[in-house]
CSV table of C-alpha atoms in Angstrom, one decimal:
chain,number,residue,atom,x,y,z
A,1,UNK,CA,0.0,0.0,0.0
A,2,UNK,CA,1.0,3.6,-0.6
A,3,UNK,CA,-0.3,6.9,0.9
A,4,UNK,CA,0.4,8.4,4.3
A,5,UNK,CA,-1.8,5.9,6.2
A,6,UNK,CA,-0.6,2.5,4.9
A,7,UNK,CA,-0.8,0.6,8.2
A,8,UNK,CA,-4.2,1.9,9.3
A,9,UNK,CA,-7.1,-0.6,9.5
A,10,UNK,CA,-10.6,0.9,9.3
A,11,UNK,CA,-14.0,-0.8,9.6
A,12,UNK,CA,-16.6,1.2,7.8
A,13,UNK,CA,-20.1,0.1,9.0
A,14,UNK,CA,-21.8,3.2,7.4
A,15,UNK,CA,-24.3,3.7,4.7
A,16,UNK,CA,-25.4,6.4,2.2
A,17,UNK,CA,-23.0,9.4,2.0
A,18,UNK,CA,-21.4,10.9,5.1
A,19,UNK,CA,-19.7,7.9,6.6
A,20,UNK,CA,-18.7,6.2,3.3
A,21,UNK,CA,-17.3,9.6,2.2
A,22,UNK,CA,-15.1,9.8,5.3
A,23,UNK,CA,-14.0,6.2,4.9
A,24,UNK,CA,-13.2,6.7,1.2
A,25,UNK,CA,-10.9,9.6,2.1
A,26,UNK,CA,-9.0,7.4,4.6
A,27,UNK,CA,-8.8,4.7,1.9
A,28,UNK,CA,-7.5,7.2,-0.6
A,29,UNK,CA,-4.8,8.0,1.9
A,30,UNK,CA,-3.7,4.4,2.0
A,31,UNK,CA,-5.7,2.9,4.9
A,32,UNK,CA,-7.0,-0.7,4.6
A,33,UNK,CA,-10.7,0.1,4.7
A,34,UNK,CA,-13.2,-2.8,5.0
A,35,UNK,CA,-16.8,-1.9,4.3
A,36,UNK,CA,-19.2,-4.0,6.4
A,37,UNK,CA,-22.7,-4.4,5.0
A,38,UNK,CA,-25.9,-6.4,5.6
A,39,UNK,CA,-26.1,-9.6,3.6
A,40,UNK,CA,-28.5,-9.5,0.7
A,41,UNK,CA,-29.2,-5.7,0.6
A,42,UNK,CA,-26.1,-3.8,1.6
A,43,UNK,CA,-25.7,-0.1,1.5
A,44,UNK,CA,-28.8,1.8,0.4
A,45,UNK,CA,-26.9,3.8,-2.2
A,46,UNK,CA,-26.3,0.6,-4.1
A,47,UNK,CA,-29.9,1.3,-5.3
A,48,UNK,CA,-29.6,5.1,-5.7
A,49,UNK,CA,-28.3,7.1,-8.7
A,50,UNK,CA,-27.6,6.0,-12.2
A,51,UNK,CA,-26.0,3.0,-13.9
A,52,UNK,CA,-24.0,2.7,-17.0
A,53,UNK,CA,-25.6,2.4,-20.4
A,54,UNK,CA,-26.1,-1.4,-20.3
A,55,UNK,CA,-27.7,-1.1,-16.8
A,56,UNK,CA,-24.9,-3.1,-15.1
A,57,UNK,CA,-22.3,-2.2,-12.5
A,58,UNK,CA,-22.8,-0.3,-9.3
A,59,UNK,CA,-24.8,2.9,-9.1
A,60,UNK,CA,-23.2,6.3,-9.6
A,61,UNK,CA,-23.9,7.2,-6.0
A,62,UNK,CA,-22.2,4.1,-4.7
A,63,UNK,CA,-19.2,4.6,-6.9
A,64,UNK,CA,-18.8,8.2,-5.7
A,65,UNK,CA,-18.0,7.3,-2.1
A,66,UNK,CA,-16.8,3.7,-2.0
A,67,UNK,CA,-13.5,3.3,-3.9
A,68,UNK,CA,-10.4,2.0,-2.2
A,69,UNK,CA,-12.4,-0.4,0.0
A,70,UNK,CA,-12.9,-4.1,0.4
A,71,UNK,CA,-16.4,-5.3,1.1
A,72,UNK,CA,-17.7,-7.9,3.5
A,73,UNK,CA,-21.2,-8.9,4.6
A,74,UNK,CA,-22.0,-9.8,8.2
A,75,UNK,CA,-25.4,-10.4,9.8
A,76,UNK,CA,-24.9,-8.5,13.1
A,77,UNK,CA,-28.4,-9.7,14.2
A,78,UNK,CA,-26.9,-13.2,14.8
A,79,UNK,CA,-24.4,-14.1,17.5
A,80,UNK,CA,-21.9,-15.4,14.9
A,81,UNK,CA,-22.0,-12.1,13.0
A,82,UNK,CA,-21.5,-10.1,16.2
A,83,UNK,CA,-18.6,-12.4,17.2
A,84,UNK,CA,-16.9,-12.0,13.8
A,85,UNK,CA,-17.3,-8.2,13.9
A,86,UNK,CA,-15.8,-8.1,17.4
A,87,UNK,CA,-12.8,-10.2,16.2
A,88,UNK,CA,-12.3,-7.7,13.4
A,89,UNK,CA,-12.6,-4.8,15.8
A,90,UNK,CA,-9.8,-6.3,17.9
A,91,UNK,CA,-7.6,-5.9,14.8
A,92,UNK,CA,-8.8,-2.4,13.9
A,93,UNK,CA,-7.6,1.2,14.5
A,94,UNK,CA,-10.9,2.9,13.5
A,95,UNK,CA,-14.5,1.9,13.6
A,96,UNK,CA,-17.0,4.2,11.8
A,97,UNK,CA,-20.8,3.7,12.2
A,98,UNK,CA,-23.9,5.7,11.4
A,99,UNK,CA,-26.7,3.7,13.1
A,100,UNK,CA,-29.3,5.6,15.1
A,101,UNK,CA,-28.0,6.8,18.5
A,102,UNK,CA,-27.7,3.8,20.8
A,103,UNK,CA,-28.7,1.4,18.0
A,104,UNK,CA,-25.6,-0.8,18.3
A,105,UNK,CA,-25.8,-1.3,22.0
A,106,UNK,CA,-28.3,-4.2,21.8
A,107,UNK,CA,-25.7,-6.1,19.7
A,108,UNK,CA,-22.9,-5.4,22.1
A,109,UNK,CA,-21.2,-3.2,19.4
A,110,UNK,CA,-21.4,0.2,21.1
A,111,UNK,CA,-18.3,2.2,22.1
A,112,UNK,CA,-18.3,1.0,25.7
A,113,UNK,CA,-18.3,-2.6,24.6
A,114,UNK,CA,-15.8,-2.4,21.8
A,115,UNK,CA,-13.4,-0.1,23.6
A,116,UNK,CA,-13.2,-2.6,26.4
A,117,UNK,CA,-12.2,-5.2,23.8
A,118,UNK,CA,-9.7,-2.8,22.0
A,119,UNK,CA,-8.7,0.2,24.1
A,120,UNK,CA,-6.8,1.7,21.2
A,121,UNK,CA,-9.9,1.9,19.0
A,122,UNK,CA,-11.1,5.2,17.6
A,123,UNK,CA,-14.8,4.9,17.3
A,124,UNK,CA,-16.7,7.4,15.2
A,125,UNK,CA,-20.5,7.7,15.4
A,126,UNK,CA,-22.1,9.8,12.6
A,127,UNK,CA,-25.8,10.5,13.1
A,128,UNK,CA,-28.3,13.2,12.1
A,129,UNK,CA,-28.6,14.9,15.5
A,130,UNK,CA,-25.9,13.4,17.7
A,131,UNK,CA,-25.8,11.0,20.6
A,132,UNK,CA,-27.8,13.2,23.0
A,133,UNK,CA,-30.4,15.9,23.0
A,134,UNK,CA,-34.2,15.9,22.3
A,135,UNK,CA,-33.7,15.0,18.6
A,136,UNK,CA,-31.1,12.3,19.1
A,137,UNK,CA,-33.5,9.4,18.3
A,138,UNK,CA,-34.9,11.0,15.1
A,139,UNK,CA,-34.0,10.0,11.5
A,140,UNK,CA,-32.8,12.5,9.0
A,141,UNK,CA,-31.4,13.0,5.5
A,142,UNK,CA,-29.4,15.8,3.9
A,143,UNK,CA,-32.5,18.0,2.9
A,144,UNK,CA,-33.6,18.0,6.5
A,145,UNK,CA,-30.3,19.3,7.7
A,146,UNK,CA,-30.0,21.9,4.9
A,147,UNK,CA,-33.4,23.2,6.1
A,148,UNK,CA,-32.9,23.0,9.9
A,149,UNK,CA,-29.3,24.4,9.8
A,150,UNK,CA,-30.4,27.6,8.2
A,151,UNK,CA,-28.7,26.8,4.9
A,152,UNK,CA,-31.9,27.0,2.8
A,153,UNK,CA,-32.8,30.3,4.3
A,154,UNK,CA,-29.7,31.8,2.6
A,155,UNK,CA,-29.8,29.8,-0.6
A,156,UNK,CA,-32.1,30.7,-3.5
A,157,UNK,CA,-33.6,33.7,-5.3
A,158,UNK,CA,-34.0,36.8,-3.2
A,159,UNK,CA,-37.5,38.0,-2.1
A,160,UNK,CA,-39.1,40.3,-4.7
A,161,UNK,CA,-37.6,38.6,-7.7
A,162,UNK,CA,-39.2,36.0,-10.0
A,163,UNK,CA,-38.9,32.5,-8.5
A,164,UNK,CA,-38.1,33.8,-5.1
A,165,UNK,CA,-37.8,31.3,-2.3
A,166,UNK,CA,-35.5,28.9,-0.5
A,167,UNK,CA,-33.6,26.2,-2.5
A,168,UNK,CA,-31.5,23.1,-1.7
A,169,UNK,CA,-27.8,23.3,-2.5
A,170,UNK,CA,-27.5,21.1,-5.5
A,171,UNK,CA,-25.7,18.1,-3.8
A,172,UNK,CA,-25.8,16.4,-0.4
A,173,UNK,CA,-23.7,19.1,1.2
A,174,UNK,CA,-24.6,18.2,4.8
A,175,UNK,CA,-23.4,14.7,4.3
A,176,UNK,CA,-20.2,15.7,2.6
A,177,UNK,CA,-19.4,18.3,5.2
A,178,UNK,CA,-20.0,15.8,8.0
A,179,UNK,CA,-17.7,13.3,6.2
A,180,UNK,CA,-14.9,15.9,6.1
A,181,UNK,CA,-15.3,16.7,9.8
A,182,UNK,CA,-15.4,13.0,10.6
A,183,UNK,CA,-12.1,12.5,8.7
A,184,UNK,CA,-10.4,15.4,10.5
A,185,UNK,CA,-11.7,14.1,13.9
A,186,UNK,CA,-10.5,10.6,13.3
A,187,UNK,CA,-7.0,11.7,12.3
A,188,UNK,CA,-6.8,14.0,15.3
A,189,UNK,CA,-7.9,11.2,17.7
A,190,UNK,CA,-5.4,8.8,16.1
A,191,UNK,CA,-2.6,11.4,16.6
A,192,UNK,CA,-3.6,11.8,20.3
A,193,UNK,CA,-3.7,8.1,20.7
A,194,UNK,CA,-0.3,7.6,19.2
A,195,UNK,CA,1.5,10.6,20.7
A,196,UNK,CA,-0.2,11.3,24.0
A,197,UNK,CA,-2.6,8.8,25.6
A,198,UNK,CA,-2.0,5.4,24.0
A,199,UNK,CA,-5.8,4.8,23.8
A,200,UNK,CA,-8.6,5.6,21.4
A,201,UNK,CA,-11.8,7.6,22.1
A,202,UNK,CA,-15.4,8.1,21.0
A,203,UNK,CA,-16.2,10.7,18.3
A,204,UNK,CA,-19.9,11.9,18.4
A,205,UNK,CA,-20.5,13.8,15.1
A,206,UNK,CA,-24.0,15.1,14.1
A,207,UNK,CA,-24.9,16.2,10.6
A,208,UNK,CA,-26.9,19.2,11.9
A,209,UNK,CA,-23.9,20.3,14.0
A,210,UNK,CA,-21.5,20.0,11.1
A,211,UNK,CA,-23.7,21.9,8.7
A,212,UNK,CA,-24.2,24.8,11.2
A,213,UNK,CA,-20.4,24.9,11.8
A,214,UNK,CA,-19.8,25.0,8.0
A,215,UNK,CA,-21.8,28.2,7.7
A,216,UNK,CA,-18.7,29.9,9.2
A,217,UNK,CA,-18.6,33.6,8.4
A,218,UNK,CA,-22.2,33.8,7.3
A,219,UNK,CA,-23.4,32.6,10.7
A,220,UNK,CA,-20.8,34.8,12.4
A,221,UNK,CA,-22.1,37.8,10.5
A,222,UNK,CA,-25.4,37.3,12.2
A,223,UNK,CA,-24.0,36.7,15.6
A,224,UNK,CA,-21.8,39.9,15.5
A,225,UNK,CA,-24.3,42.3,13.8
A,226,UNK,CA,-27.7,40.9,14.7
A,227,UNK,CA,-28.6,41.1,11.0
A,228,UNK,CA,-30.4,38.1,9.6
A,229,UNK,CA,-28.7,36.6,6.5
A,230,UNK,CA,-30.9,36.5,3.5
A,231,UNK,CA,-31.1,34.7,0.2
A,232,UNK,CA,-28.9,36.5,-2.3
A,233,UNK,CA,-29.1,34.3,-5.3
A,234,UNK,CA,-25.7,34.3,-7.0
A,235,UNK,CA,-24.4,37.3,-5.1
A,236,UNK,CA,-22.4,37.7,-1.9
A,237,UNK,CA,-23.9,39.0,1.3
A,238,UNK,CA,-20.8,40.9,2.4
A,239,UNK,CA,-19.0,42.0,-0.8
A,240,UNK,CA,-20.1,43.8,-4.0
A,241,UNK,CA,-19.7,43.3,-6.9
A,242,UNK,CA,-19.4,39.6,-6.1
A,243,UNK,CA,-22.0,37.9,-8.2
A,244,UNK,CA,-23.0,36.6,-11.7
A,245,UNK,CA,-23.6,39.0,-14.5
A,246,UNK,CA,-25.0,38.5,-17.9
A,247,UNK,CA,-22.6,39.0,-20.9
A,248,UNK,CA,-23.1,38.9,-24.6
A,249,UNK,CA,-23.2,35.1,-24.6
A,250,UNK,CA,-23.4,33.6,-21.1
A,251,UNK,CA,-23.2,34.4,-17.4
A,252,UNK,CA,-19.9,35.4,-15.9
A,253,UNK,CA,-19.1,35.2,-12.2
A,254,UNK,CA,-17.1,38.2,-10.9
A,255,UNK,CA,-15.6,38.5,-7.5
A,256,UNK,CA,-14.1,41.8,-6.3
A,257,UNK,CA,-12.2,41.5,-3.1
A,258,UNK,CA,-11.0,45.0,-2.4
A,259,UNK,CA,-11.2,48.7,-3.6
A,260,UNK,CA,-8.1,48.4,-5.8
A,261,UNK,CA,-9.7,45.5,-7.7
A,262,UNK,CA,-12.9,47.5,-8.1
A,263,UNK,CA,-11.1,50.3,-9.7
A,264,UNK,CA,-9.3,47.9,-12.1
A,265,UNK,CA,-12.7,46.3,-12.9
A,266,UNK,CA,-14.3,49.6,-13.7
A,267,UNK,CA,-11.3,50.6,-16.0
A,268,UNK,CA,-11.7,47.4,-18.0
A,269,UNK,CA,-15.5,48.0,-18.3
A,270,UNK,CA,-14.9,51.5,-19.6
A,271,UNK,CA,-16.3,53.1,-16.4
A,272,UNK,CA,-13.2,54.8,-14.9
A,273,UNK,CA,-15.2,57.4,-13.0
A,274,UNK,CA,-17.2,55.1,-10.8
A,275,UNK,CA,-14.5,54.4,-8.2
A,276,UNK,CA,-14.3,58.1,-7.4
A,277,UNK,CA,-18.0,58.4,-6.8
A,278,UNK,CA,-18.5,58.6,-3.0
A,279,UNK,CA,-21.3,56.1,-3.4
A,280,UNK,CA,-18.9,53.4,-4.5
A,281,UNK,CA,-15.5,54.3,-3.0
A,282,UNK,CA,-15.6,51.5,-0.4
A,283,UNK,CA,-17.2,48.1,-0.2
A,284,UNK,CA,-19.5,49.3,2.6
A,285,UNK,CA,-20.6,52.1,0.3
A,286,UNK,CA,-21.1,49.8,-2.6
A,287,UNK,CA,-23.2,47.4,-0.6
A,288,UNK,CA,-25.4,50.3,0.5
A,289,UNK,CA,-25.8,51.5,-3.1
A,290,UNK,CA,-26.2,48.3,-5.0
A,291,UNK,CA,-29.5,49.4,-6.7
A,292,UNK,CA,-27.6,52.1,-8.6
A,293,UNK,CA,-24.2,50.4,-9.1
A,294,UNK,CA,-25.2,47.0,-10.4
A,295,UNK,CA,-27.4,48.2,-13.3
A,296,UNK,CA,-24.5,50.3,-14.6
A,297,UNK,CA,-22.1,47.3,-14.4
A,298,UNK,CA,-24.6,45.0,-16.0
A,299,UNK,CA,-25.1,47.3,-18.9
A,300,UNK,CA,-21.4,47.6,-19.6
A,301,UNK,CA,-20.8,43.8,-19.4
A,302,UNK,CA,-23.3,43.2,-22.2
A,303,UNK,CA,-20.9,44.6,-24.7
A,304,UNK,CA,-18.6,41.5,-24.9
A,305,UNK,CA,-18.6,37.8,-24.4
A,306,UNK,CA,-17.7,36.1,-21.2
A,307,UNK,CA,-14.4,34.9,-22.6
A,308,UNK,CA,-13.4,38.3,-23.7
A,309,UNK,CA,-14.2,39.8,-20.3
A,310,UNK,CA,-12.3,37.0,-18.5
A,311,UNK,CA,-9.2,37.5,-20.6
A,312,UNK,CA,-9.3,41.3,-19.9
A,313,UNK,CA,-10.0,40.9,-16.2
A,314,UNK,CA,-7.3,38.3,-15.8
A,315,UNK,CA,-4.8,40.8,-17.1
A,316,UNK,CA,-5.6,43.2,-14.3
A,317,UNK,CA,-5.9,40.7,-11.5
A,318,UNK,CA,-9.7,40.6,-11.2
A,319,UNK,CA,-11.2,37.2,-10.5
A,320,UNK,CA,-13.9,35.9,-12.9
A,321,UNK,CA,-15.1,32.7,-14.4
A,322,UNK,CA,-18.0,31.2,-16.3
A,323,UNK,CA,-20.8,29.2,-14.8
A,324,UNK,CA,-19.9,25.8,-16.2
A,325,UNK,CA,-22.0,22.7,-16.5
A,326,UNK,CA,-20.1,19.5,-15.7
A,327,UNK,CA,-19.4,18.9,-19.4
A,328,UNK,CA,-17.6,22.2,-19.5
A,329,UNK,CA,-15.8,21.5,-16.2
A,330,UNK,CA,-14.4,18.3,-17.6
A,331,UNK,CA,-13.0,20.2,-20.7
A,332,UNK,CA,-11.5,23.1,-18.8
A,333,UNK,CA,-7.7,23.2,-19.4
A,334,UNK,CA,-6.9,23.8,-15.7
A,335,UNK,CA,-9.1,20.9,-14.6
A,336,UNK,CA,-7.5,18.6,-17.2
A,337,UNK,CA,-4.0,19.7,-16.1
A,338,UNK,CA,-4.9,18.8,-12.5
A,339,UNK,CA,-6.4,15.5,-13.6
A,340,UNK,CA,-9.5,15.8,-11.5
A,341,UNK,CA,-11.4,13.5,-13.8
A,342,UNK,CA,-9.8,10.1,-14.1
A,343,UNK,CA,-10.5,6.5,-14.9
A,344,UNK,CA,-10.1,3.4,-12.8
A,345,UNK,CA,-10.3,-0.2,-14.1
A,346,UNK,CA,-13.8,-1.5,-13.2
A,347,UNK,CA,-15.0,-4.8,-12.1
A,348,UNK,CA,-15.9,-5.8,-15.7
A,349,UNK,CA,-12.5,-4.7,-17.1
A,350,UNK,CA,-13.9,-1.6,-18.6
A,351,UNK,CA,-12.8,1.9,-17.5
A,352,UNK,CA,-14.7,3.3,-14.6
A,353,UNK,CA,-14.9,7.2,-14.5
A,354,UNK,CA,-14.1,8.8,-11.2
A,355,UNK,CA,-13.5,12.2,-9.6
A,356,UNK,CA,-10.0,12.4,-8.1
A,357,UNK,CA,-9.1,13.2,-4.6
A,358,UNK,CA,-8.0,16.8,-4.6
A,359,UNK,CA,-5.1,16.3,-2.2
A,360,UNK,CA,-1.6,16.1,-3.7
A,361,UNK,CA,1.1,14.8,-1.4
A,362,UNK,CA,4.7,15.3,-2.4
A,363,UNK,CA,5.9,12.0,-1.0
A,364,UNK,CA,2.9,9.7,-0.5
A,365,UNK,CA,0.5,10.3,-3.4
A,366,UNK,CA,-3.1,9.1,-3.4
A,367,UNK,CA,-3.3,5.6,-4.9
A,368,UNK,CA,-6.5,4.6,-6.8
A,369,UNK,CA,-6.0,0.9,-6.3
A,370,UNK,CA,-9.5,-0.5,-5.9
A,371,UNK,CA,-12.8,0.1,-7.7
A,372,UNK,CA,-16.0,0.3,-5.6
A,373,UNK,CA,-16.5,-3.3,-4.4
A,374,UNK,CA,-19.4,-5.7,-5.1
A,375,UNK,CA,-21.5,-6.6,-2.2
A,376,UNK,CA,-19.6,-9.1,0.0
A,377,UNK,CA,-16.9,-9.4,-2.6
A,378,UNK,CA,-14.0,-9.7,-0.1
A,379,UNK,CA,-15.5,-11.5,2.8
A,380,UNK,CA,-13.3,-14.6,2.7
A,381,UNK,CA,-10.2,-12.5,1.7
A,382,UNK,CA,-10.6,-10.1,4.7
A,383,UNK,CA,-11.3,-12.9,7.2
A,384,UNK,CA,-8.1,-14.6,6.0
A,385,UNK,CA,-6.0,-11.5,6.0
A,386,UNK,CA,-7.2,-10.1,9.4
A,387,UNK,CA,-8.2,-13.2,11.3
A,388,UNK,CA,-6.4,-16.1,9.6
A,389,UNK,CA,-9.6,-18.0,9.1
A,390,UNK,CA,-10.3,-20.1,6.0
A,391,UNK,CA,-13.4,-19.7,3.9
């Protein structure tokens, strides 16, 4: 194995997105990740998403979060399955689960039970609302957390405009954010185990908590000022101009980070007098006078194509970019250079498309060594490798 985590053993007993995303990152970094699923049905996302043209293979959703893993099936409802899992836990560094709060206690697979078996175990529980509190027993999926965290209240078309109202972010952002936080927490707990305490610990991670934390500066704006964040469409709530504008052919996103950039932007647009107007000299002033500033900028931007504006703005250090669909993203020369879209040999021998891990280590590169596994594909292999048992 390669990567920075080559001797790490991870049991991934999670489903859907948040937990599998976390475990995939650890697998990308070289950990030996074993995905534990229910016999016969397995992870729910094996039945969510799209399949290839002939209808075969795993779904797109499963493929997105389950590479670099081996898969086994265990029936933890039976004593034999529980015993096998405990034997695997004894050989593990990390155990990740996303059962309802307290749901594994009846099987003797809760943190208290497994840490007694393996005191060095880092046990990460990922749930919707956490291990305690009035909502702890409740189920939940990404749209619920986007709604309850406040994310949807700041996402969508502003009031008073056509189509006004809250919108979902276009992917399962609460799951992905929770997966990132889980990865960070696991690595921190492992570091503490290996450098300070010699023992593992329990990580209690809630999707609702993670999504609230991910609001970062937007939530802090409210706490500091008392002002309620609003839906701003494709615009910023704290900077202007920082939004999408129409051009002669397609929308262009423009992001002005300071007054010097605003002056350069106006020169390129042929509006050199605007920065001297007291209504627009500072970002605070521009925010207060958006109703007069933005129409003037929009009118000027209609004179050229998005590509022409991008080239001109790049020359003066003003950030801009087109609003791409995924076809355009894949063809972008920078994206191609960074090899963000790659192919992995699939189970059937055909190339399997994938999105690369964005981390580039200088000495321990990410190794795309395993395609997403079939249900139970490696049960015998893992039991032999970890426990020395025959089939």
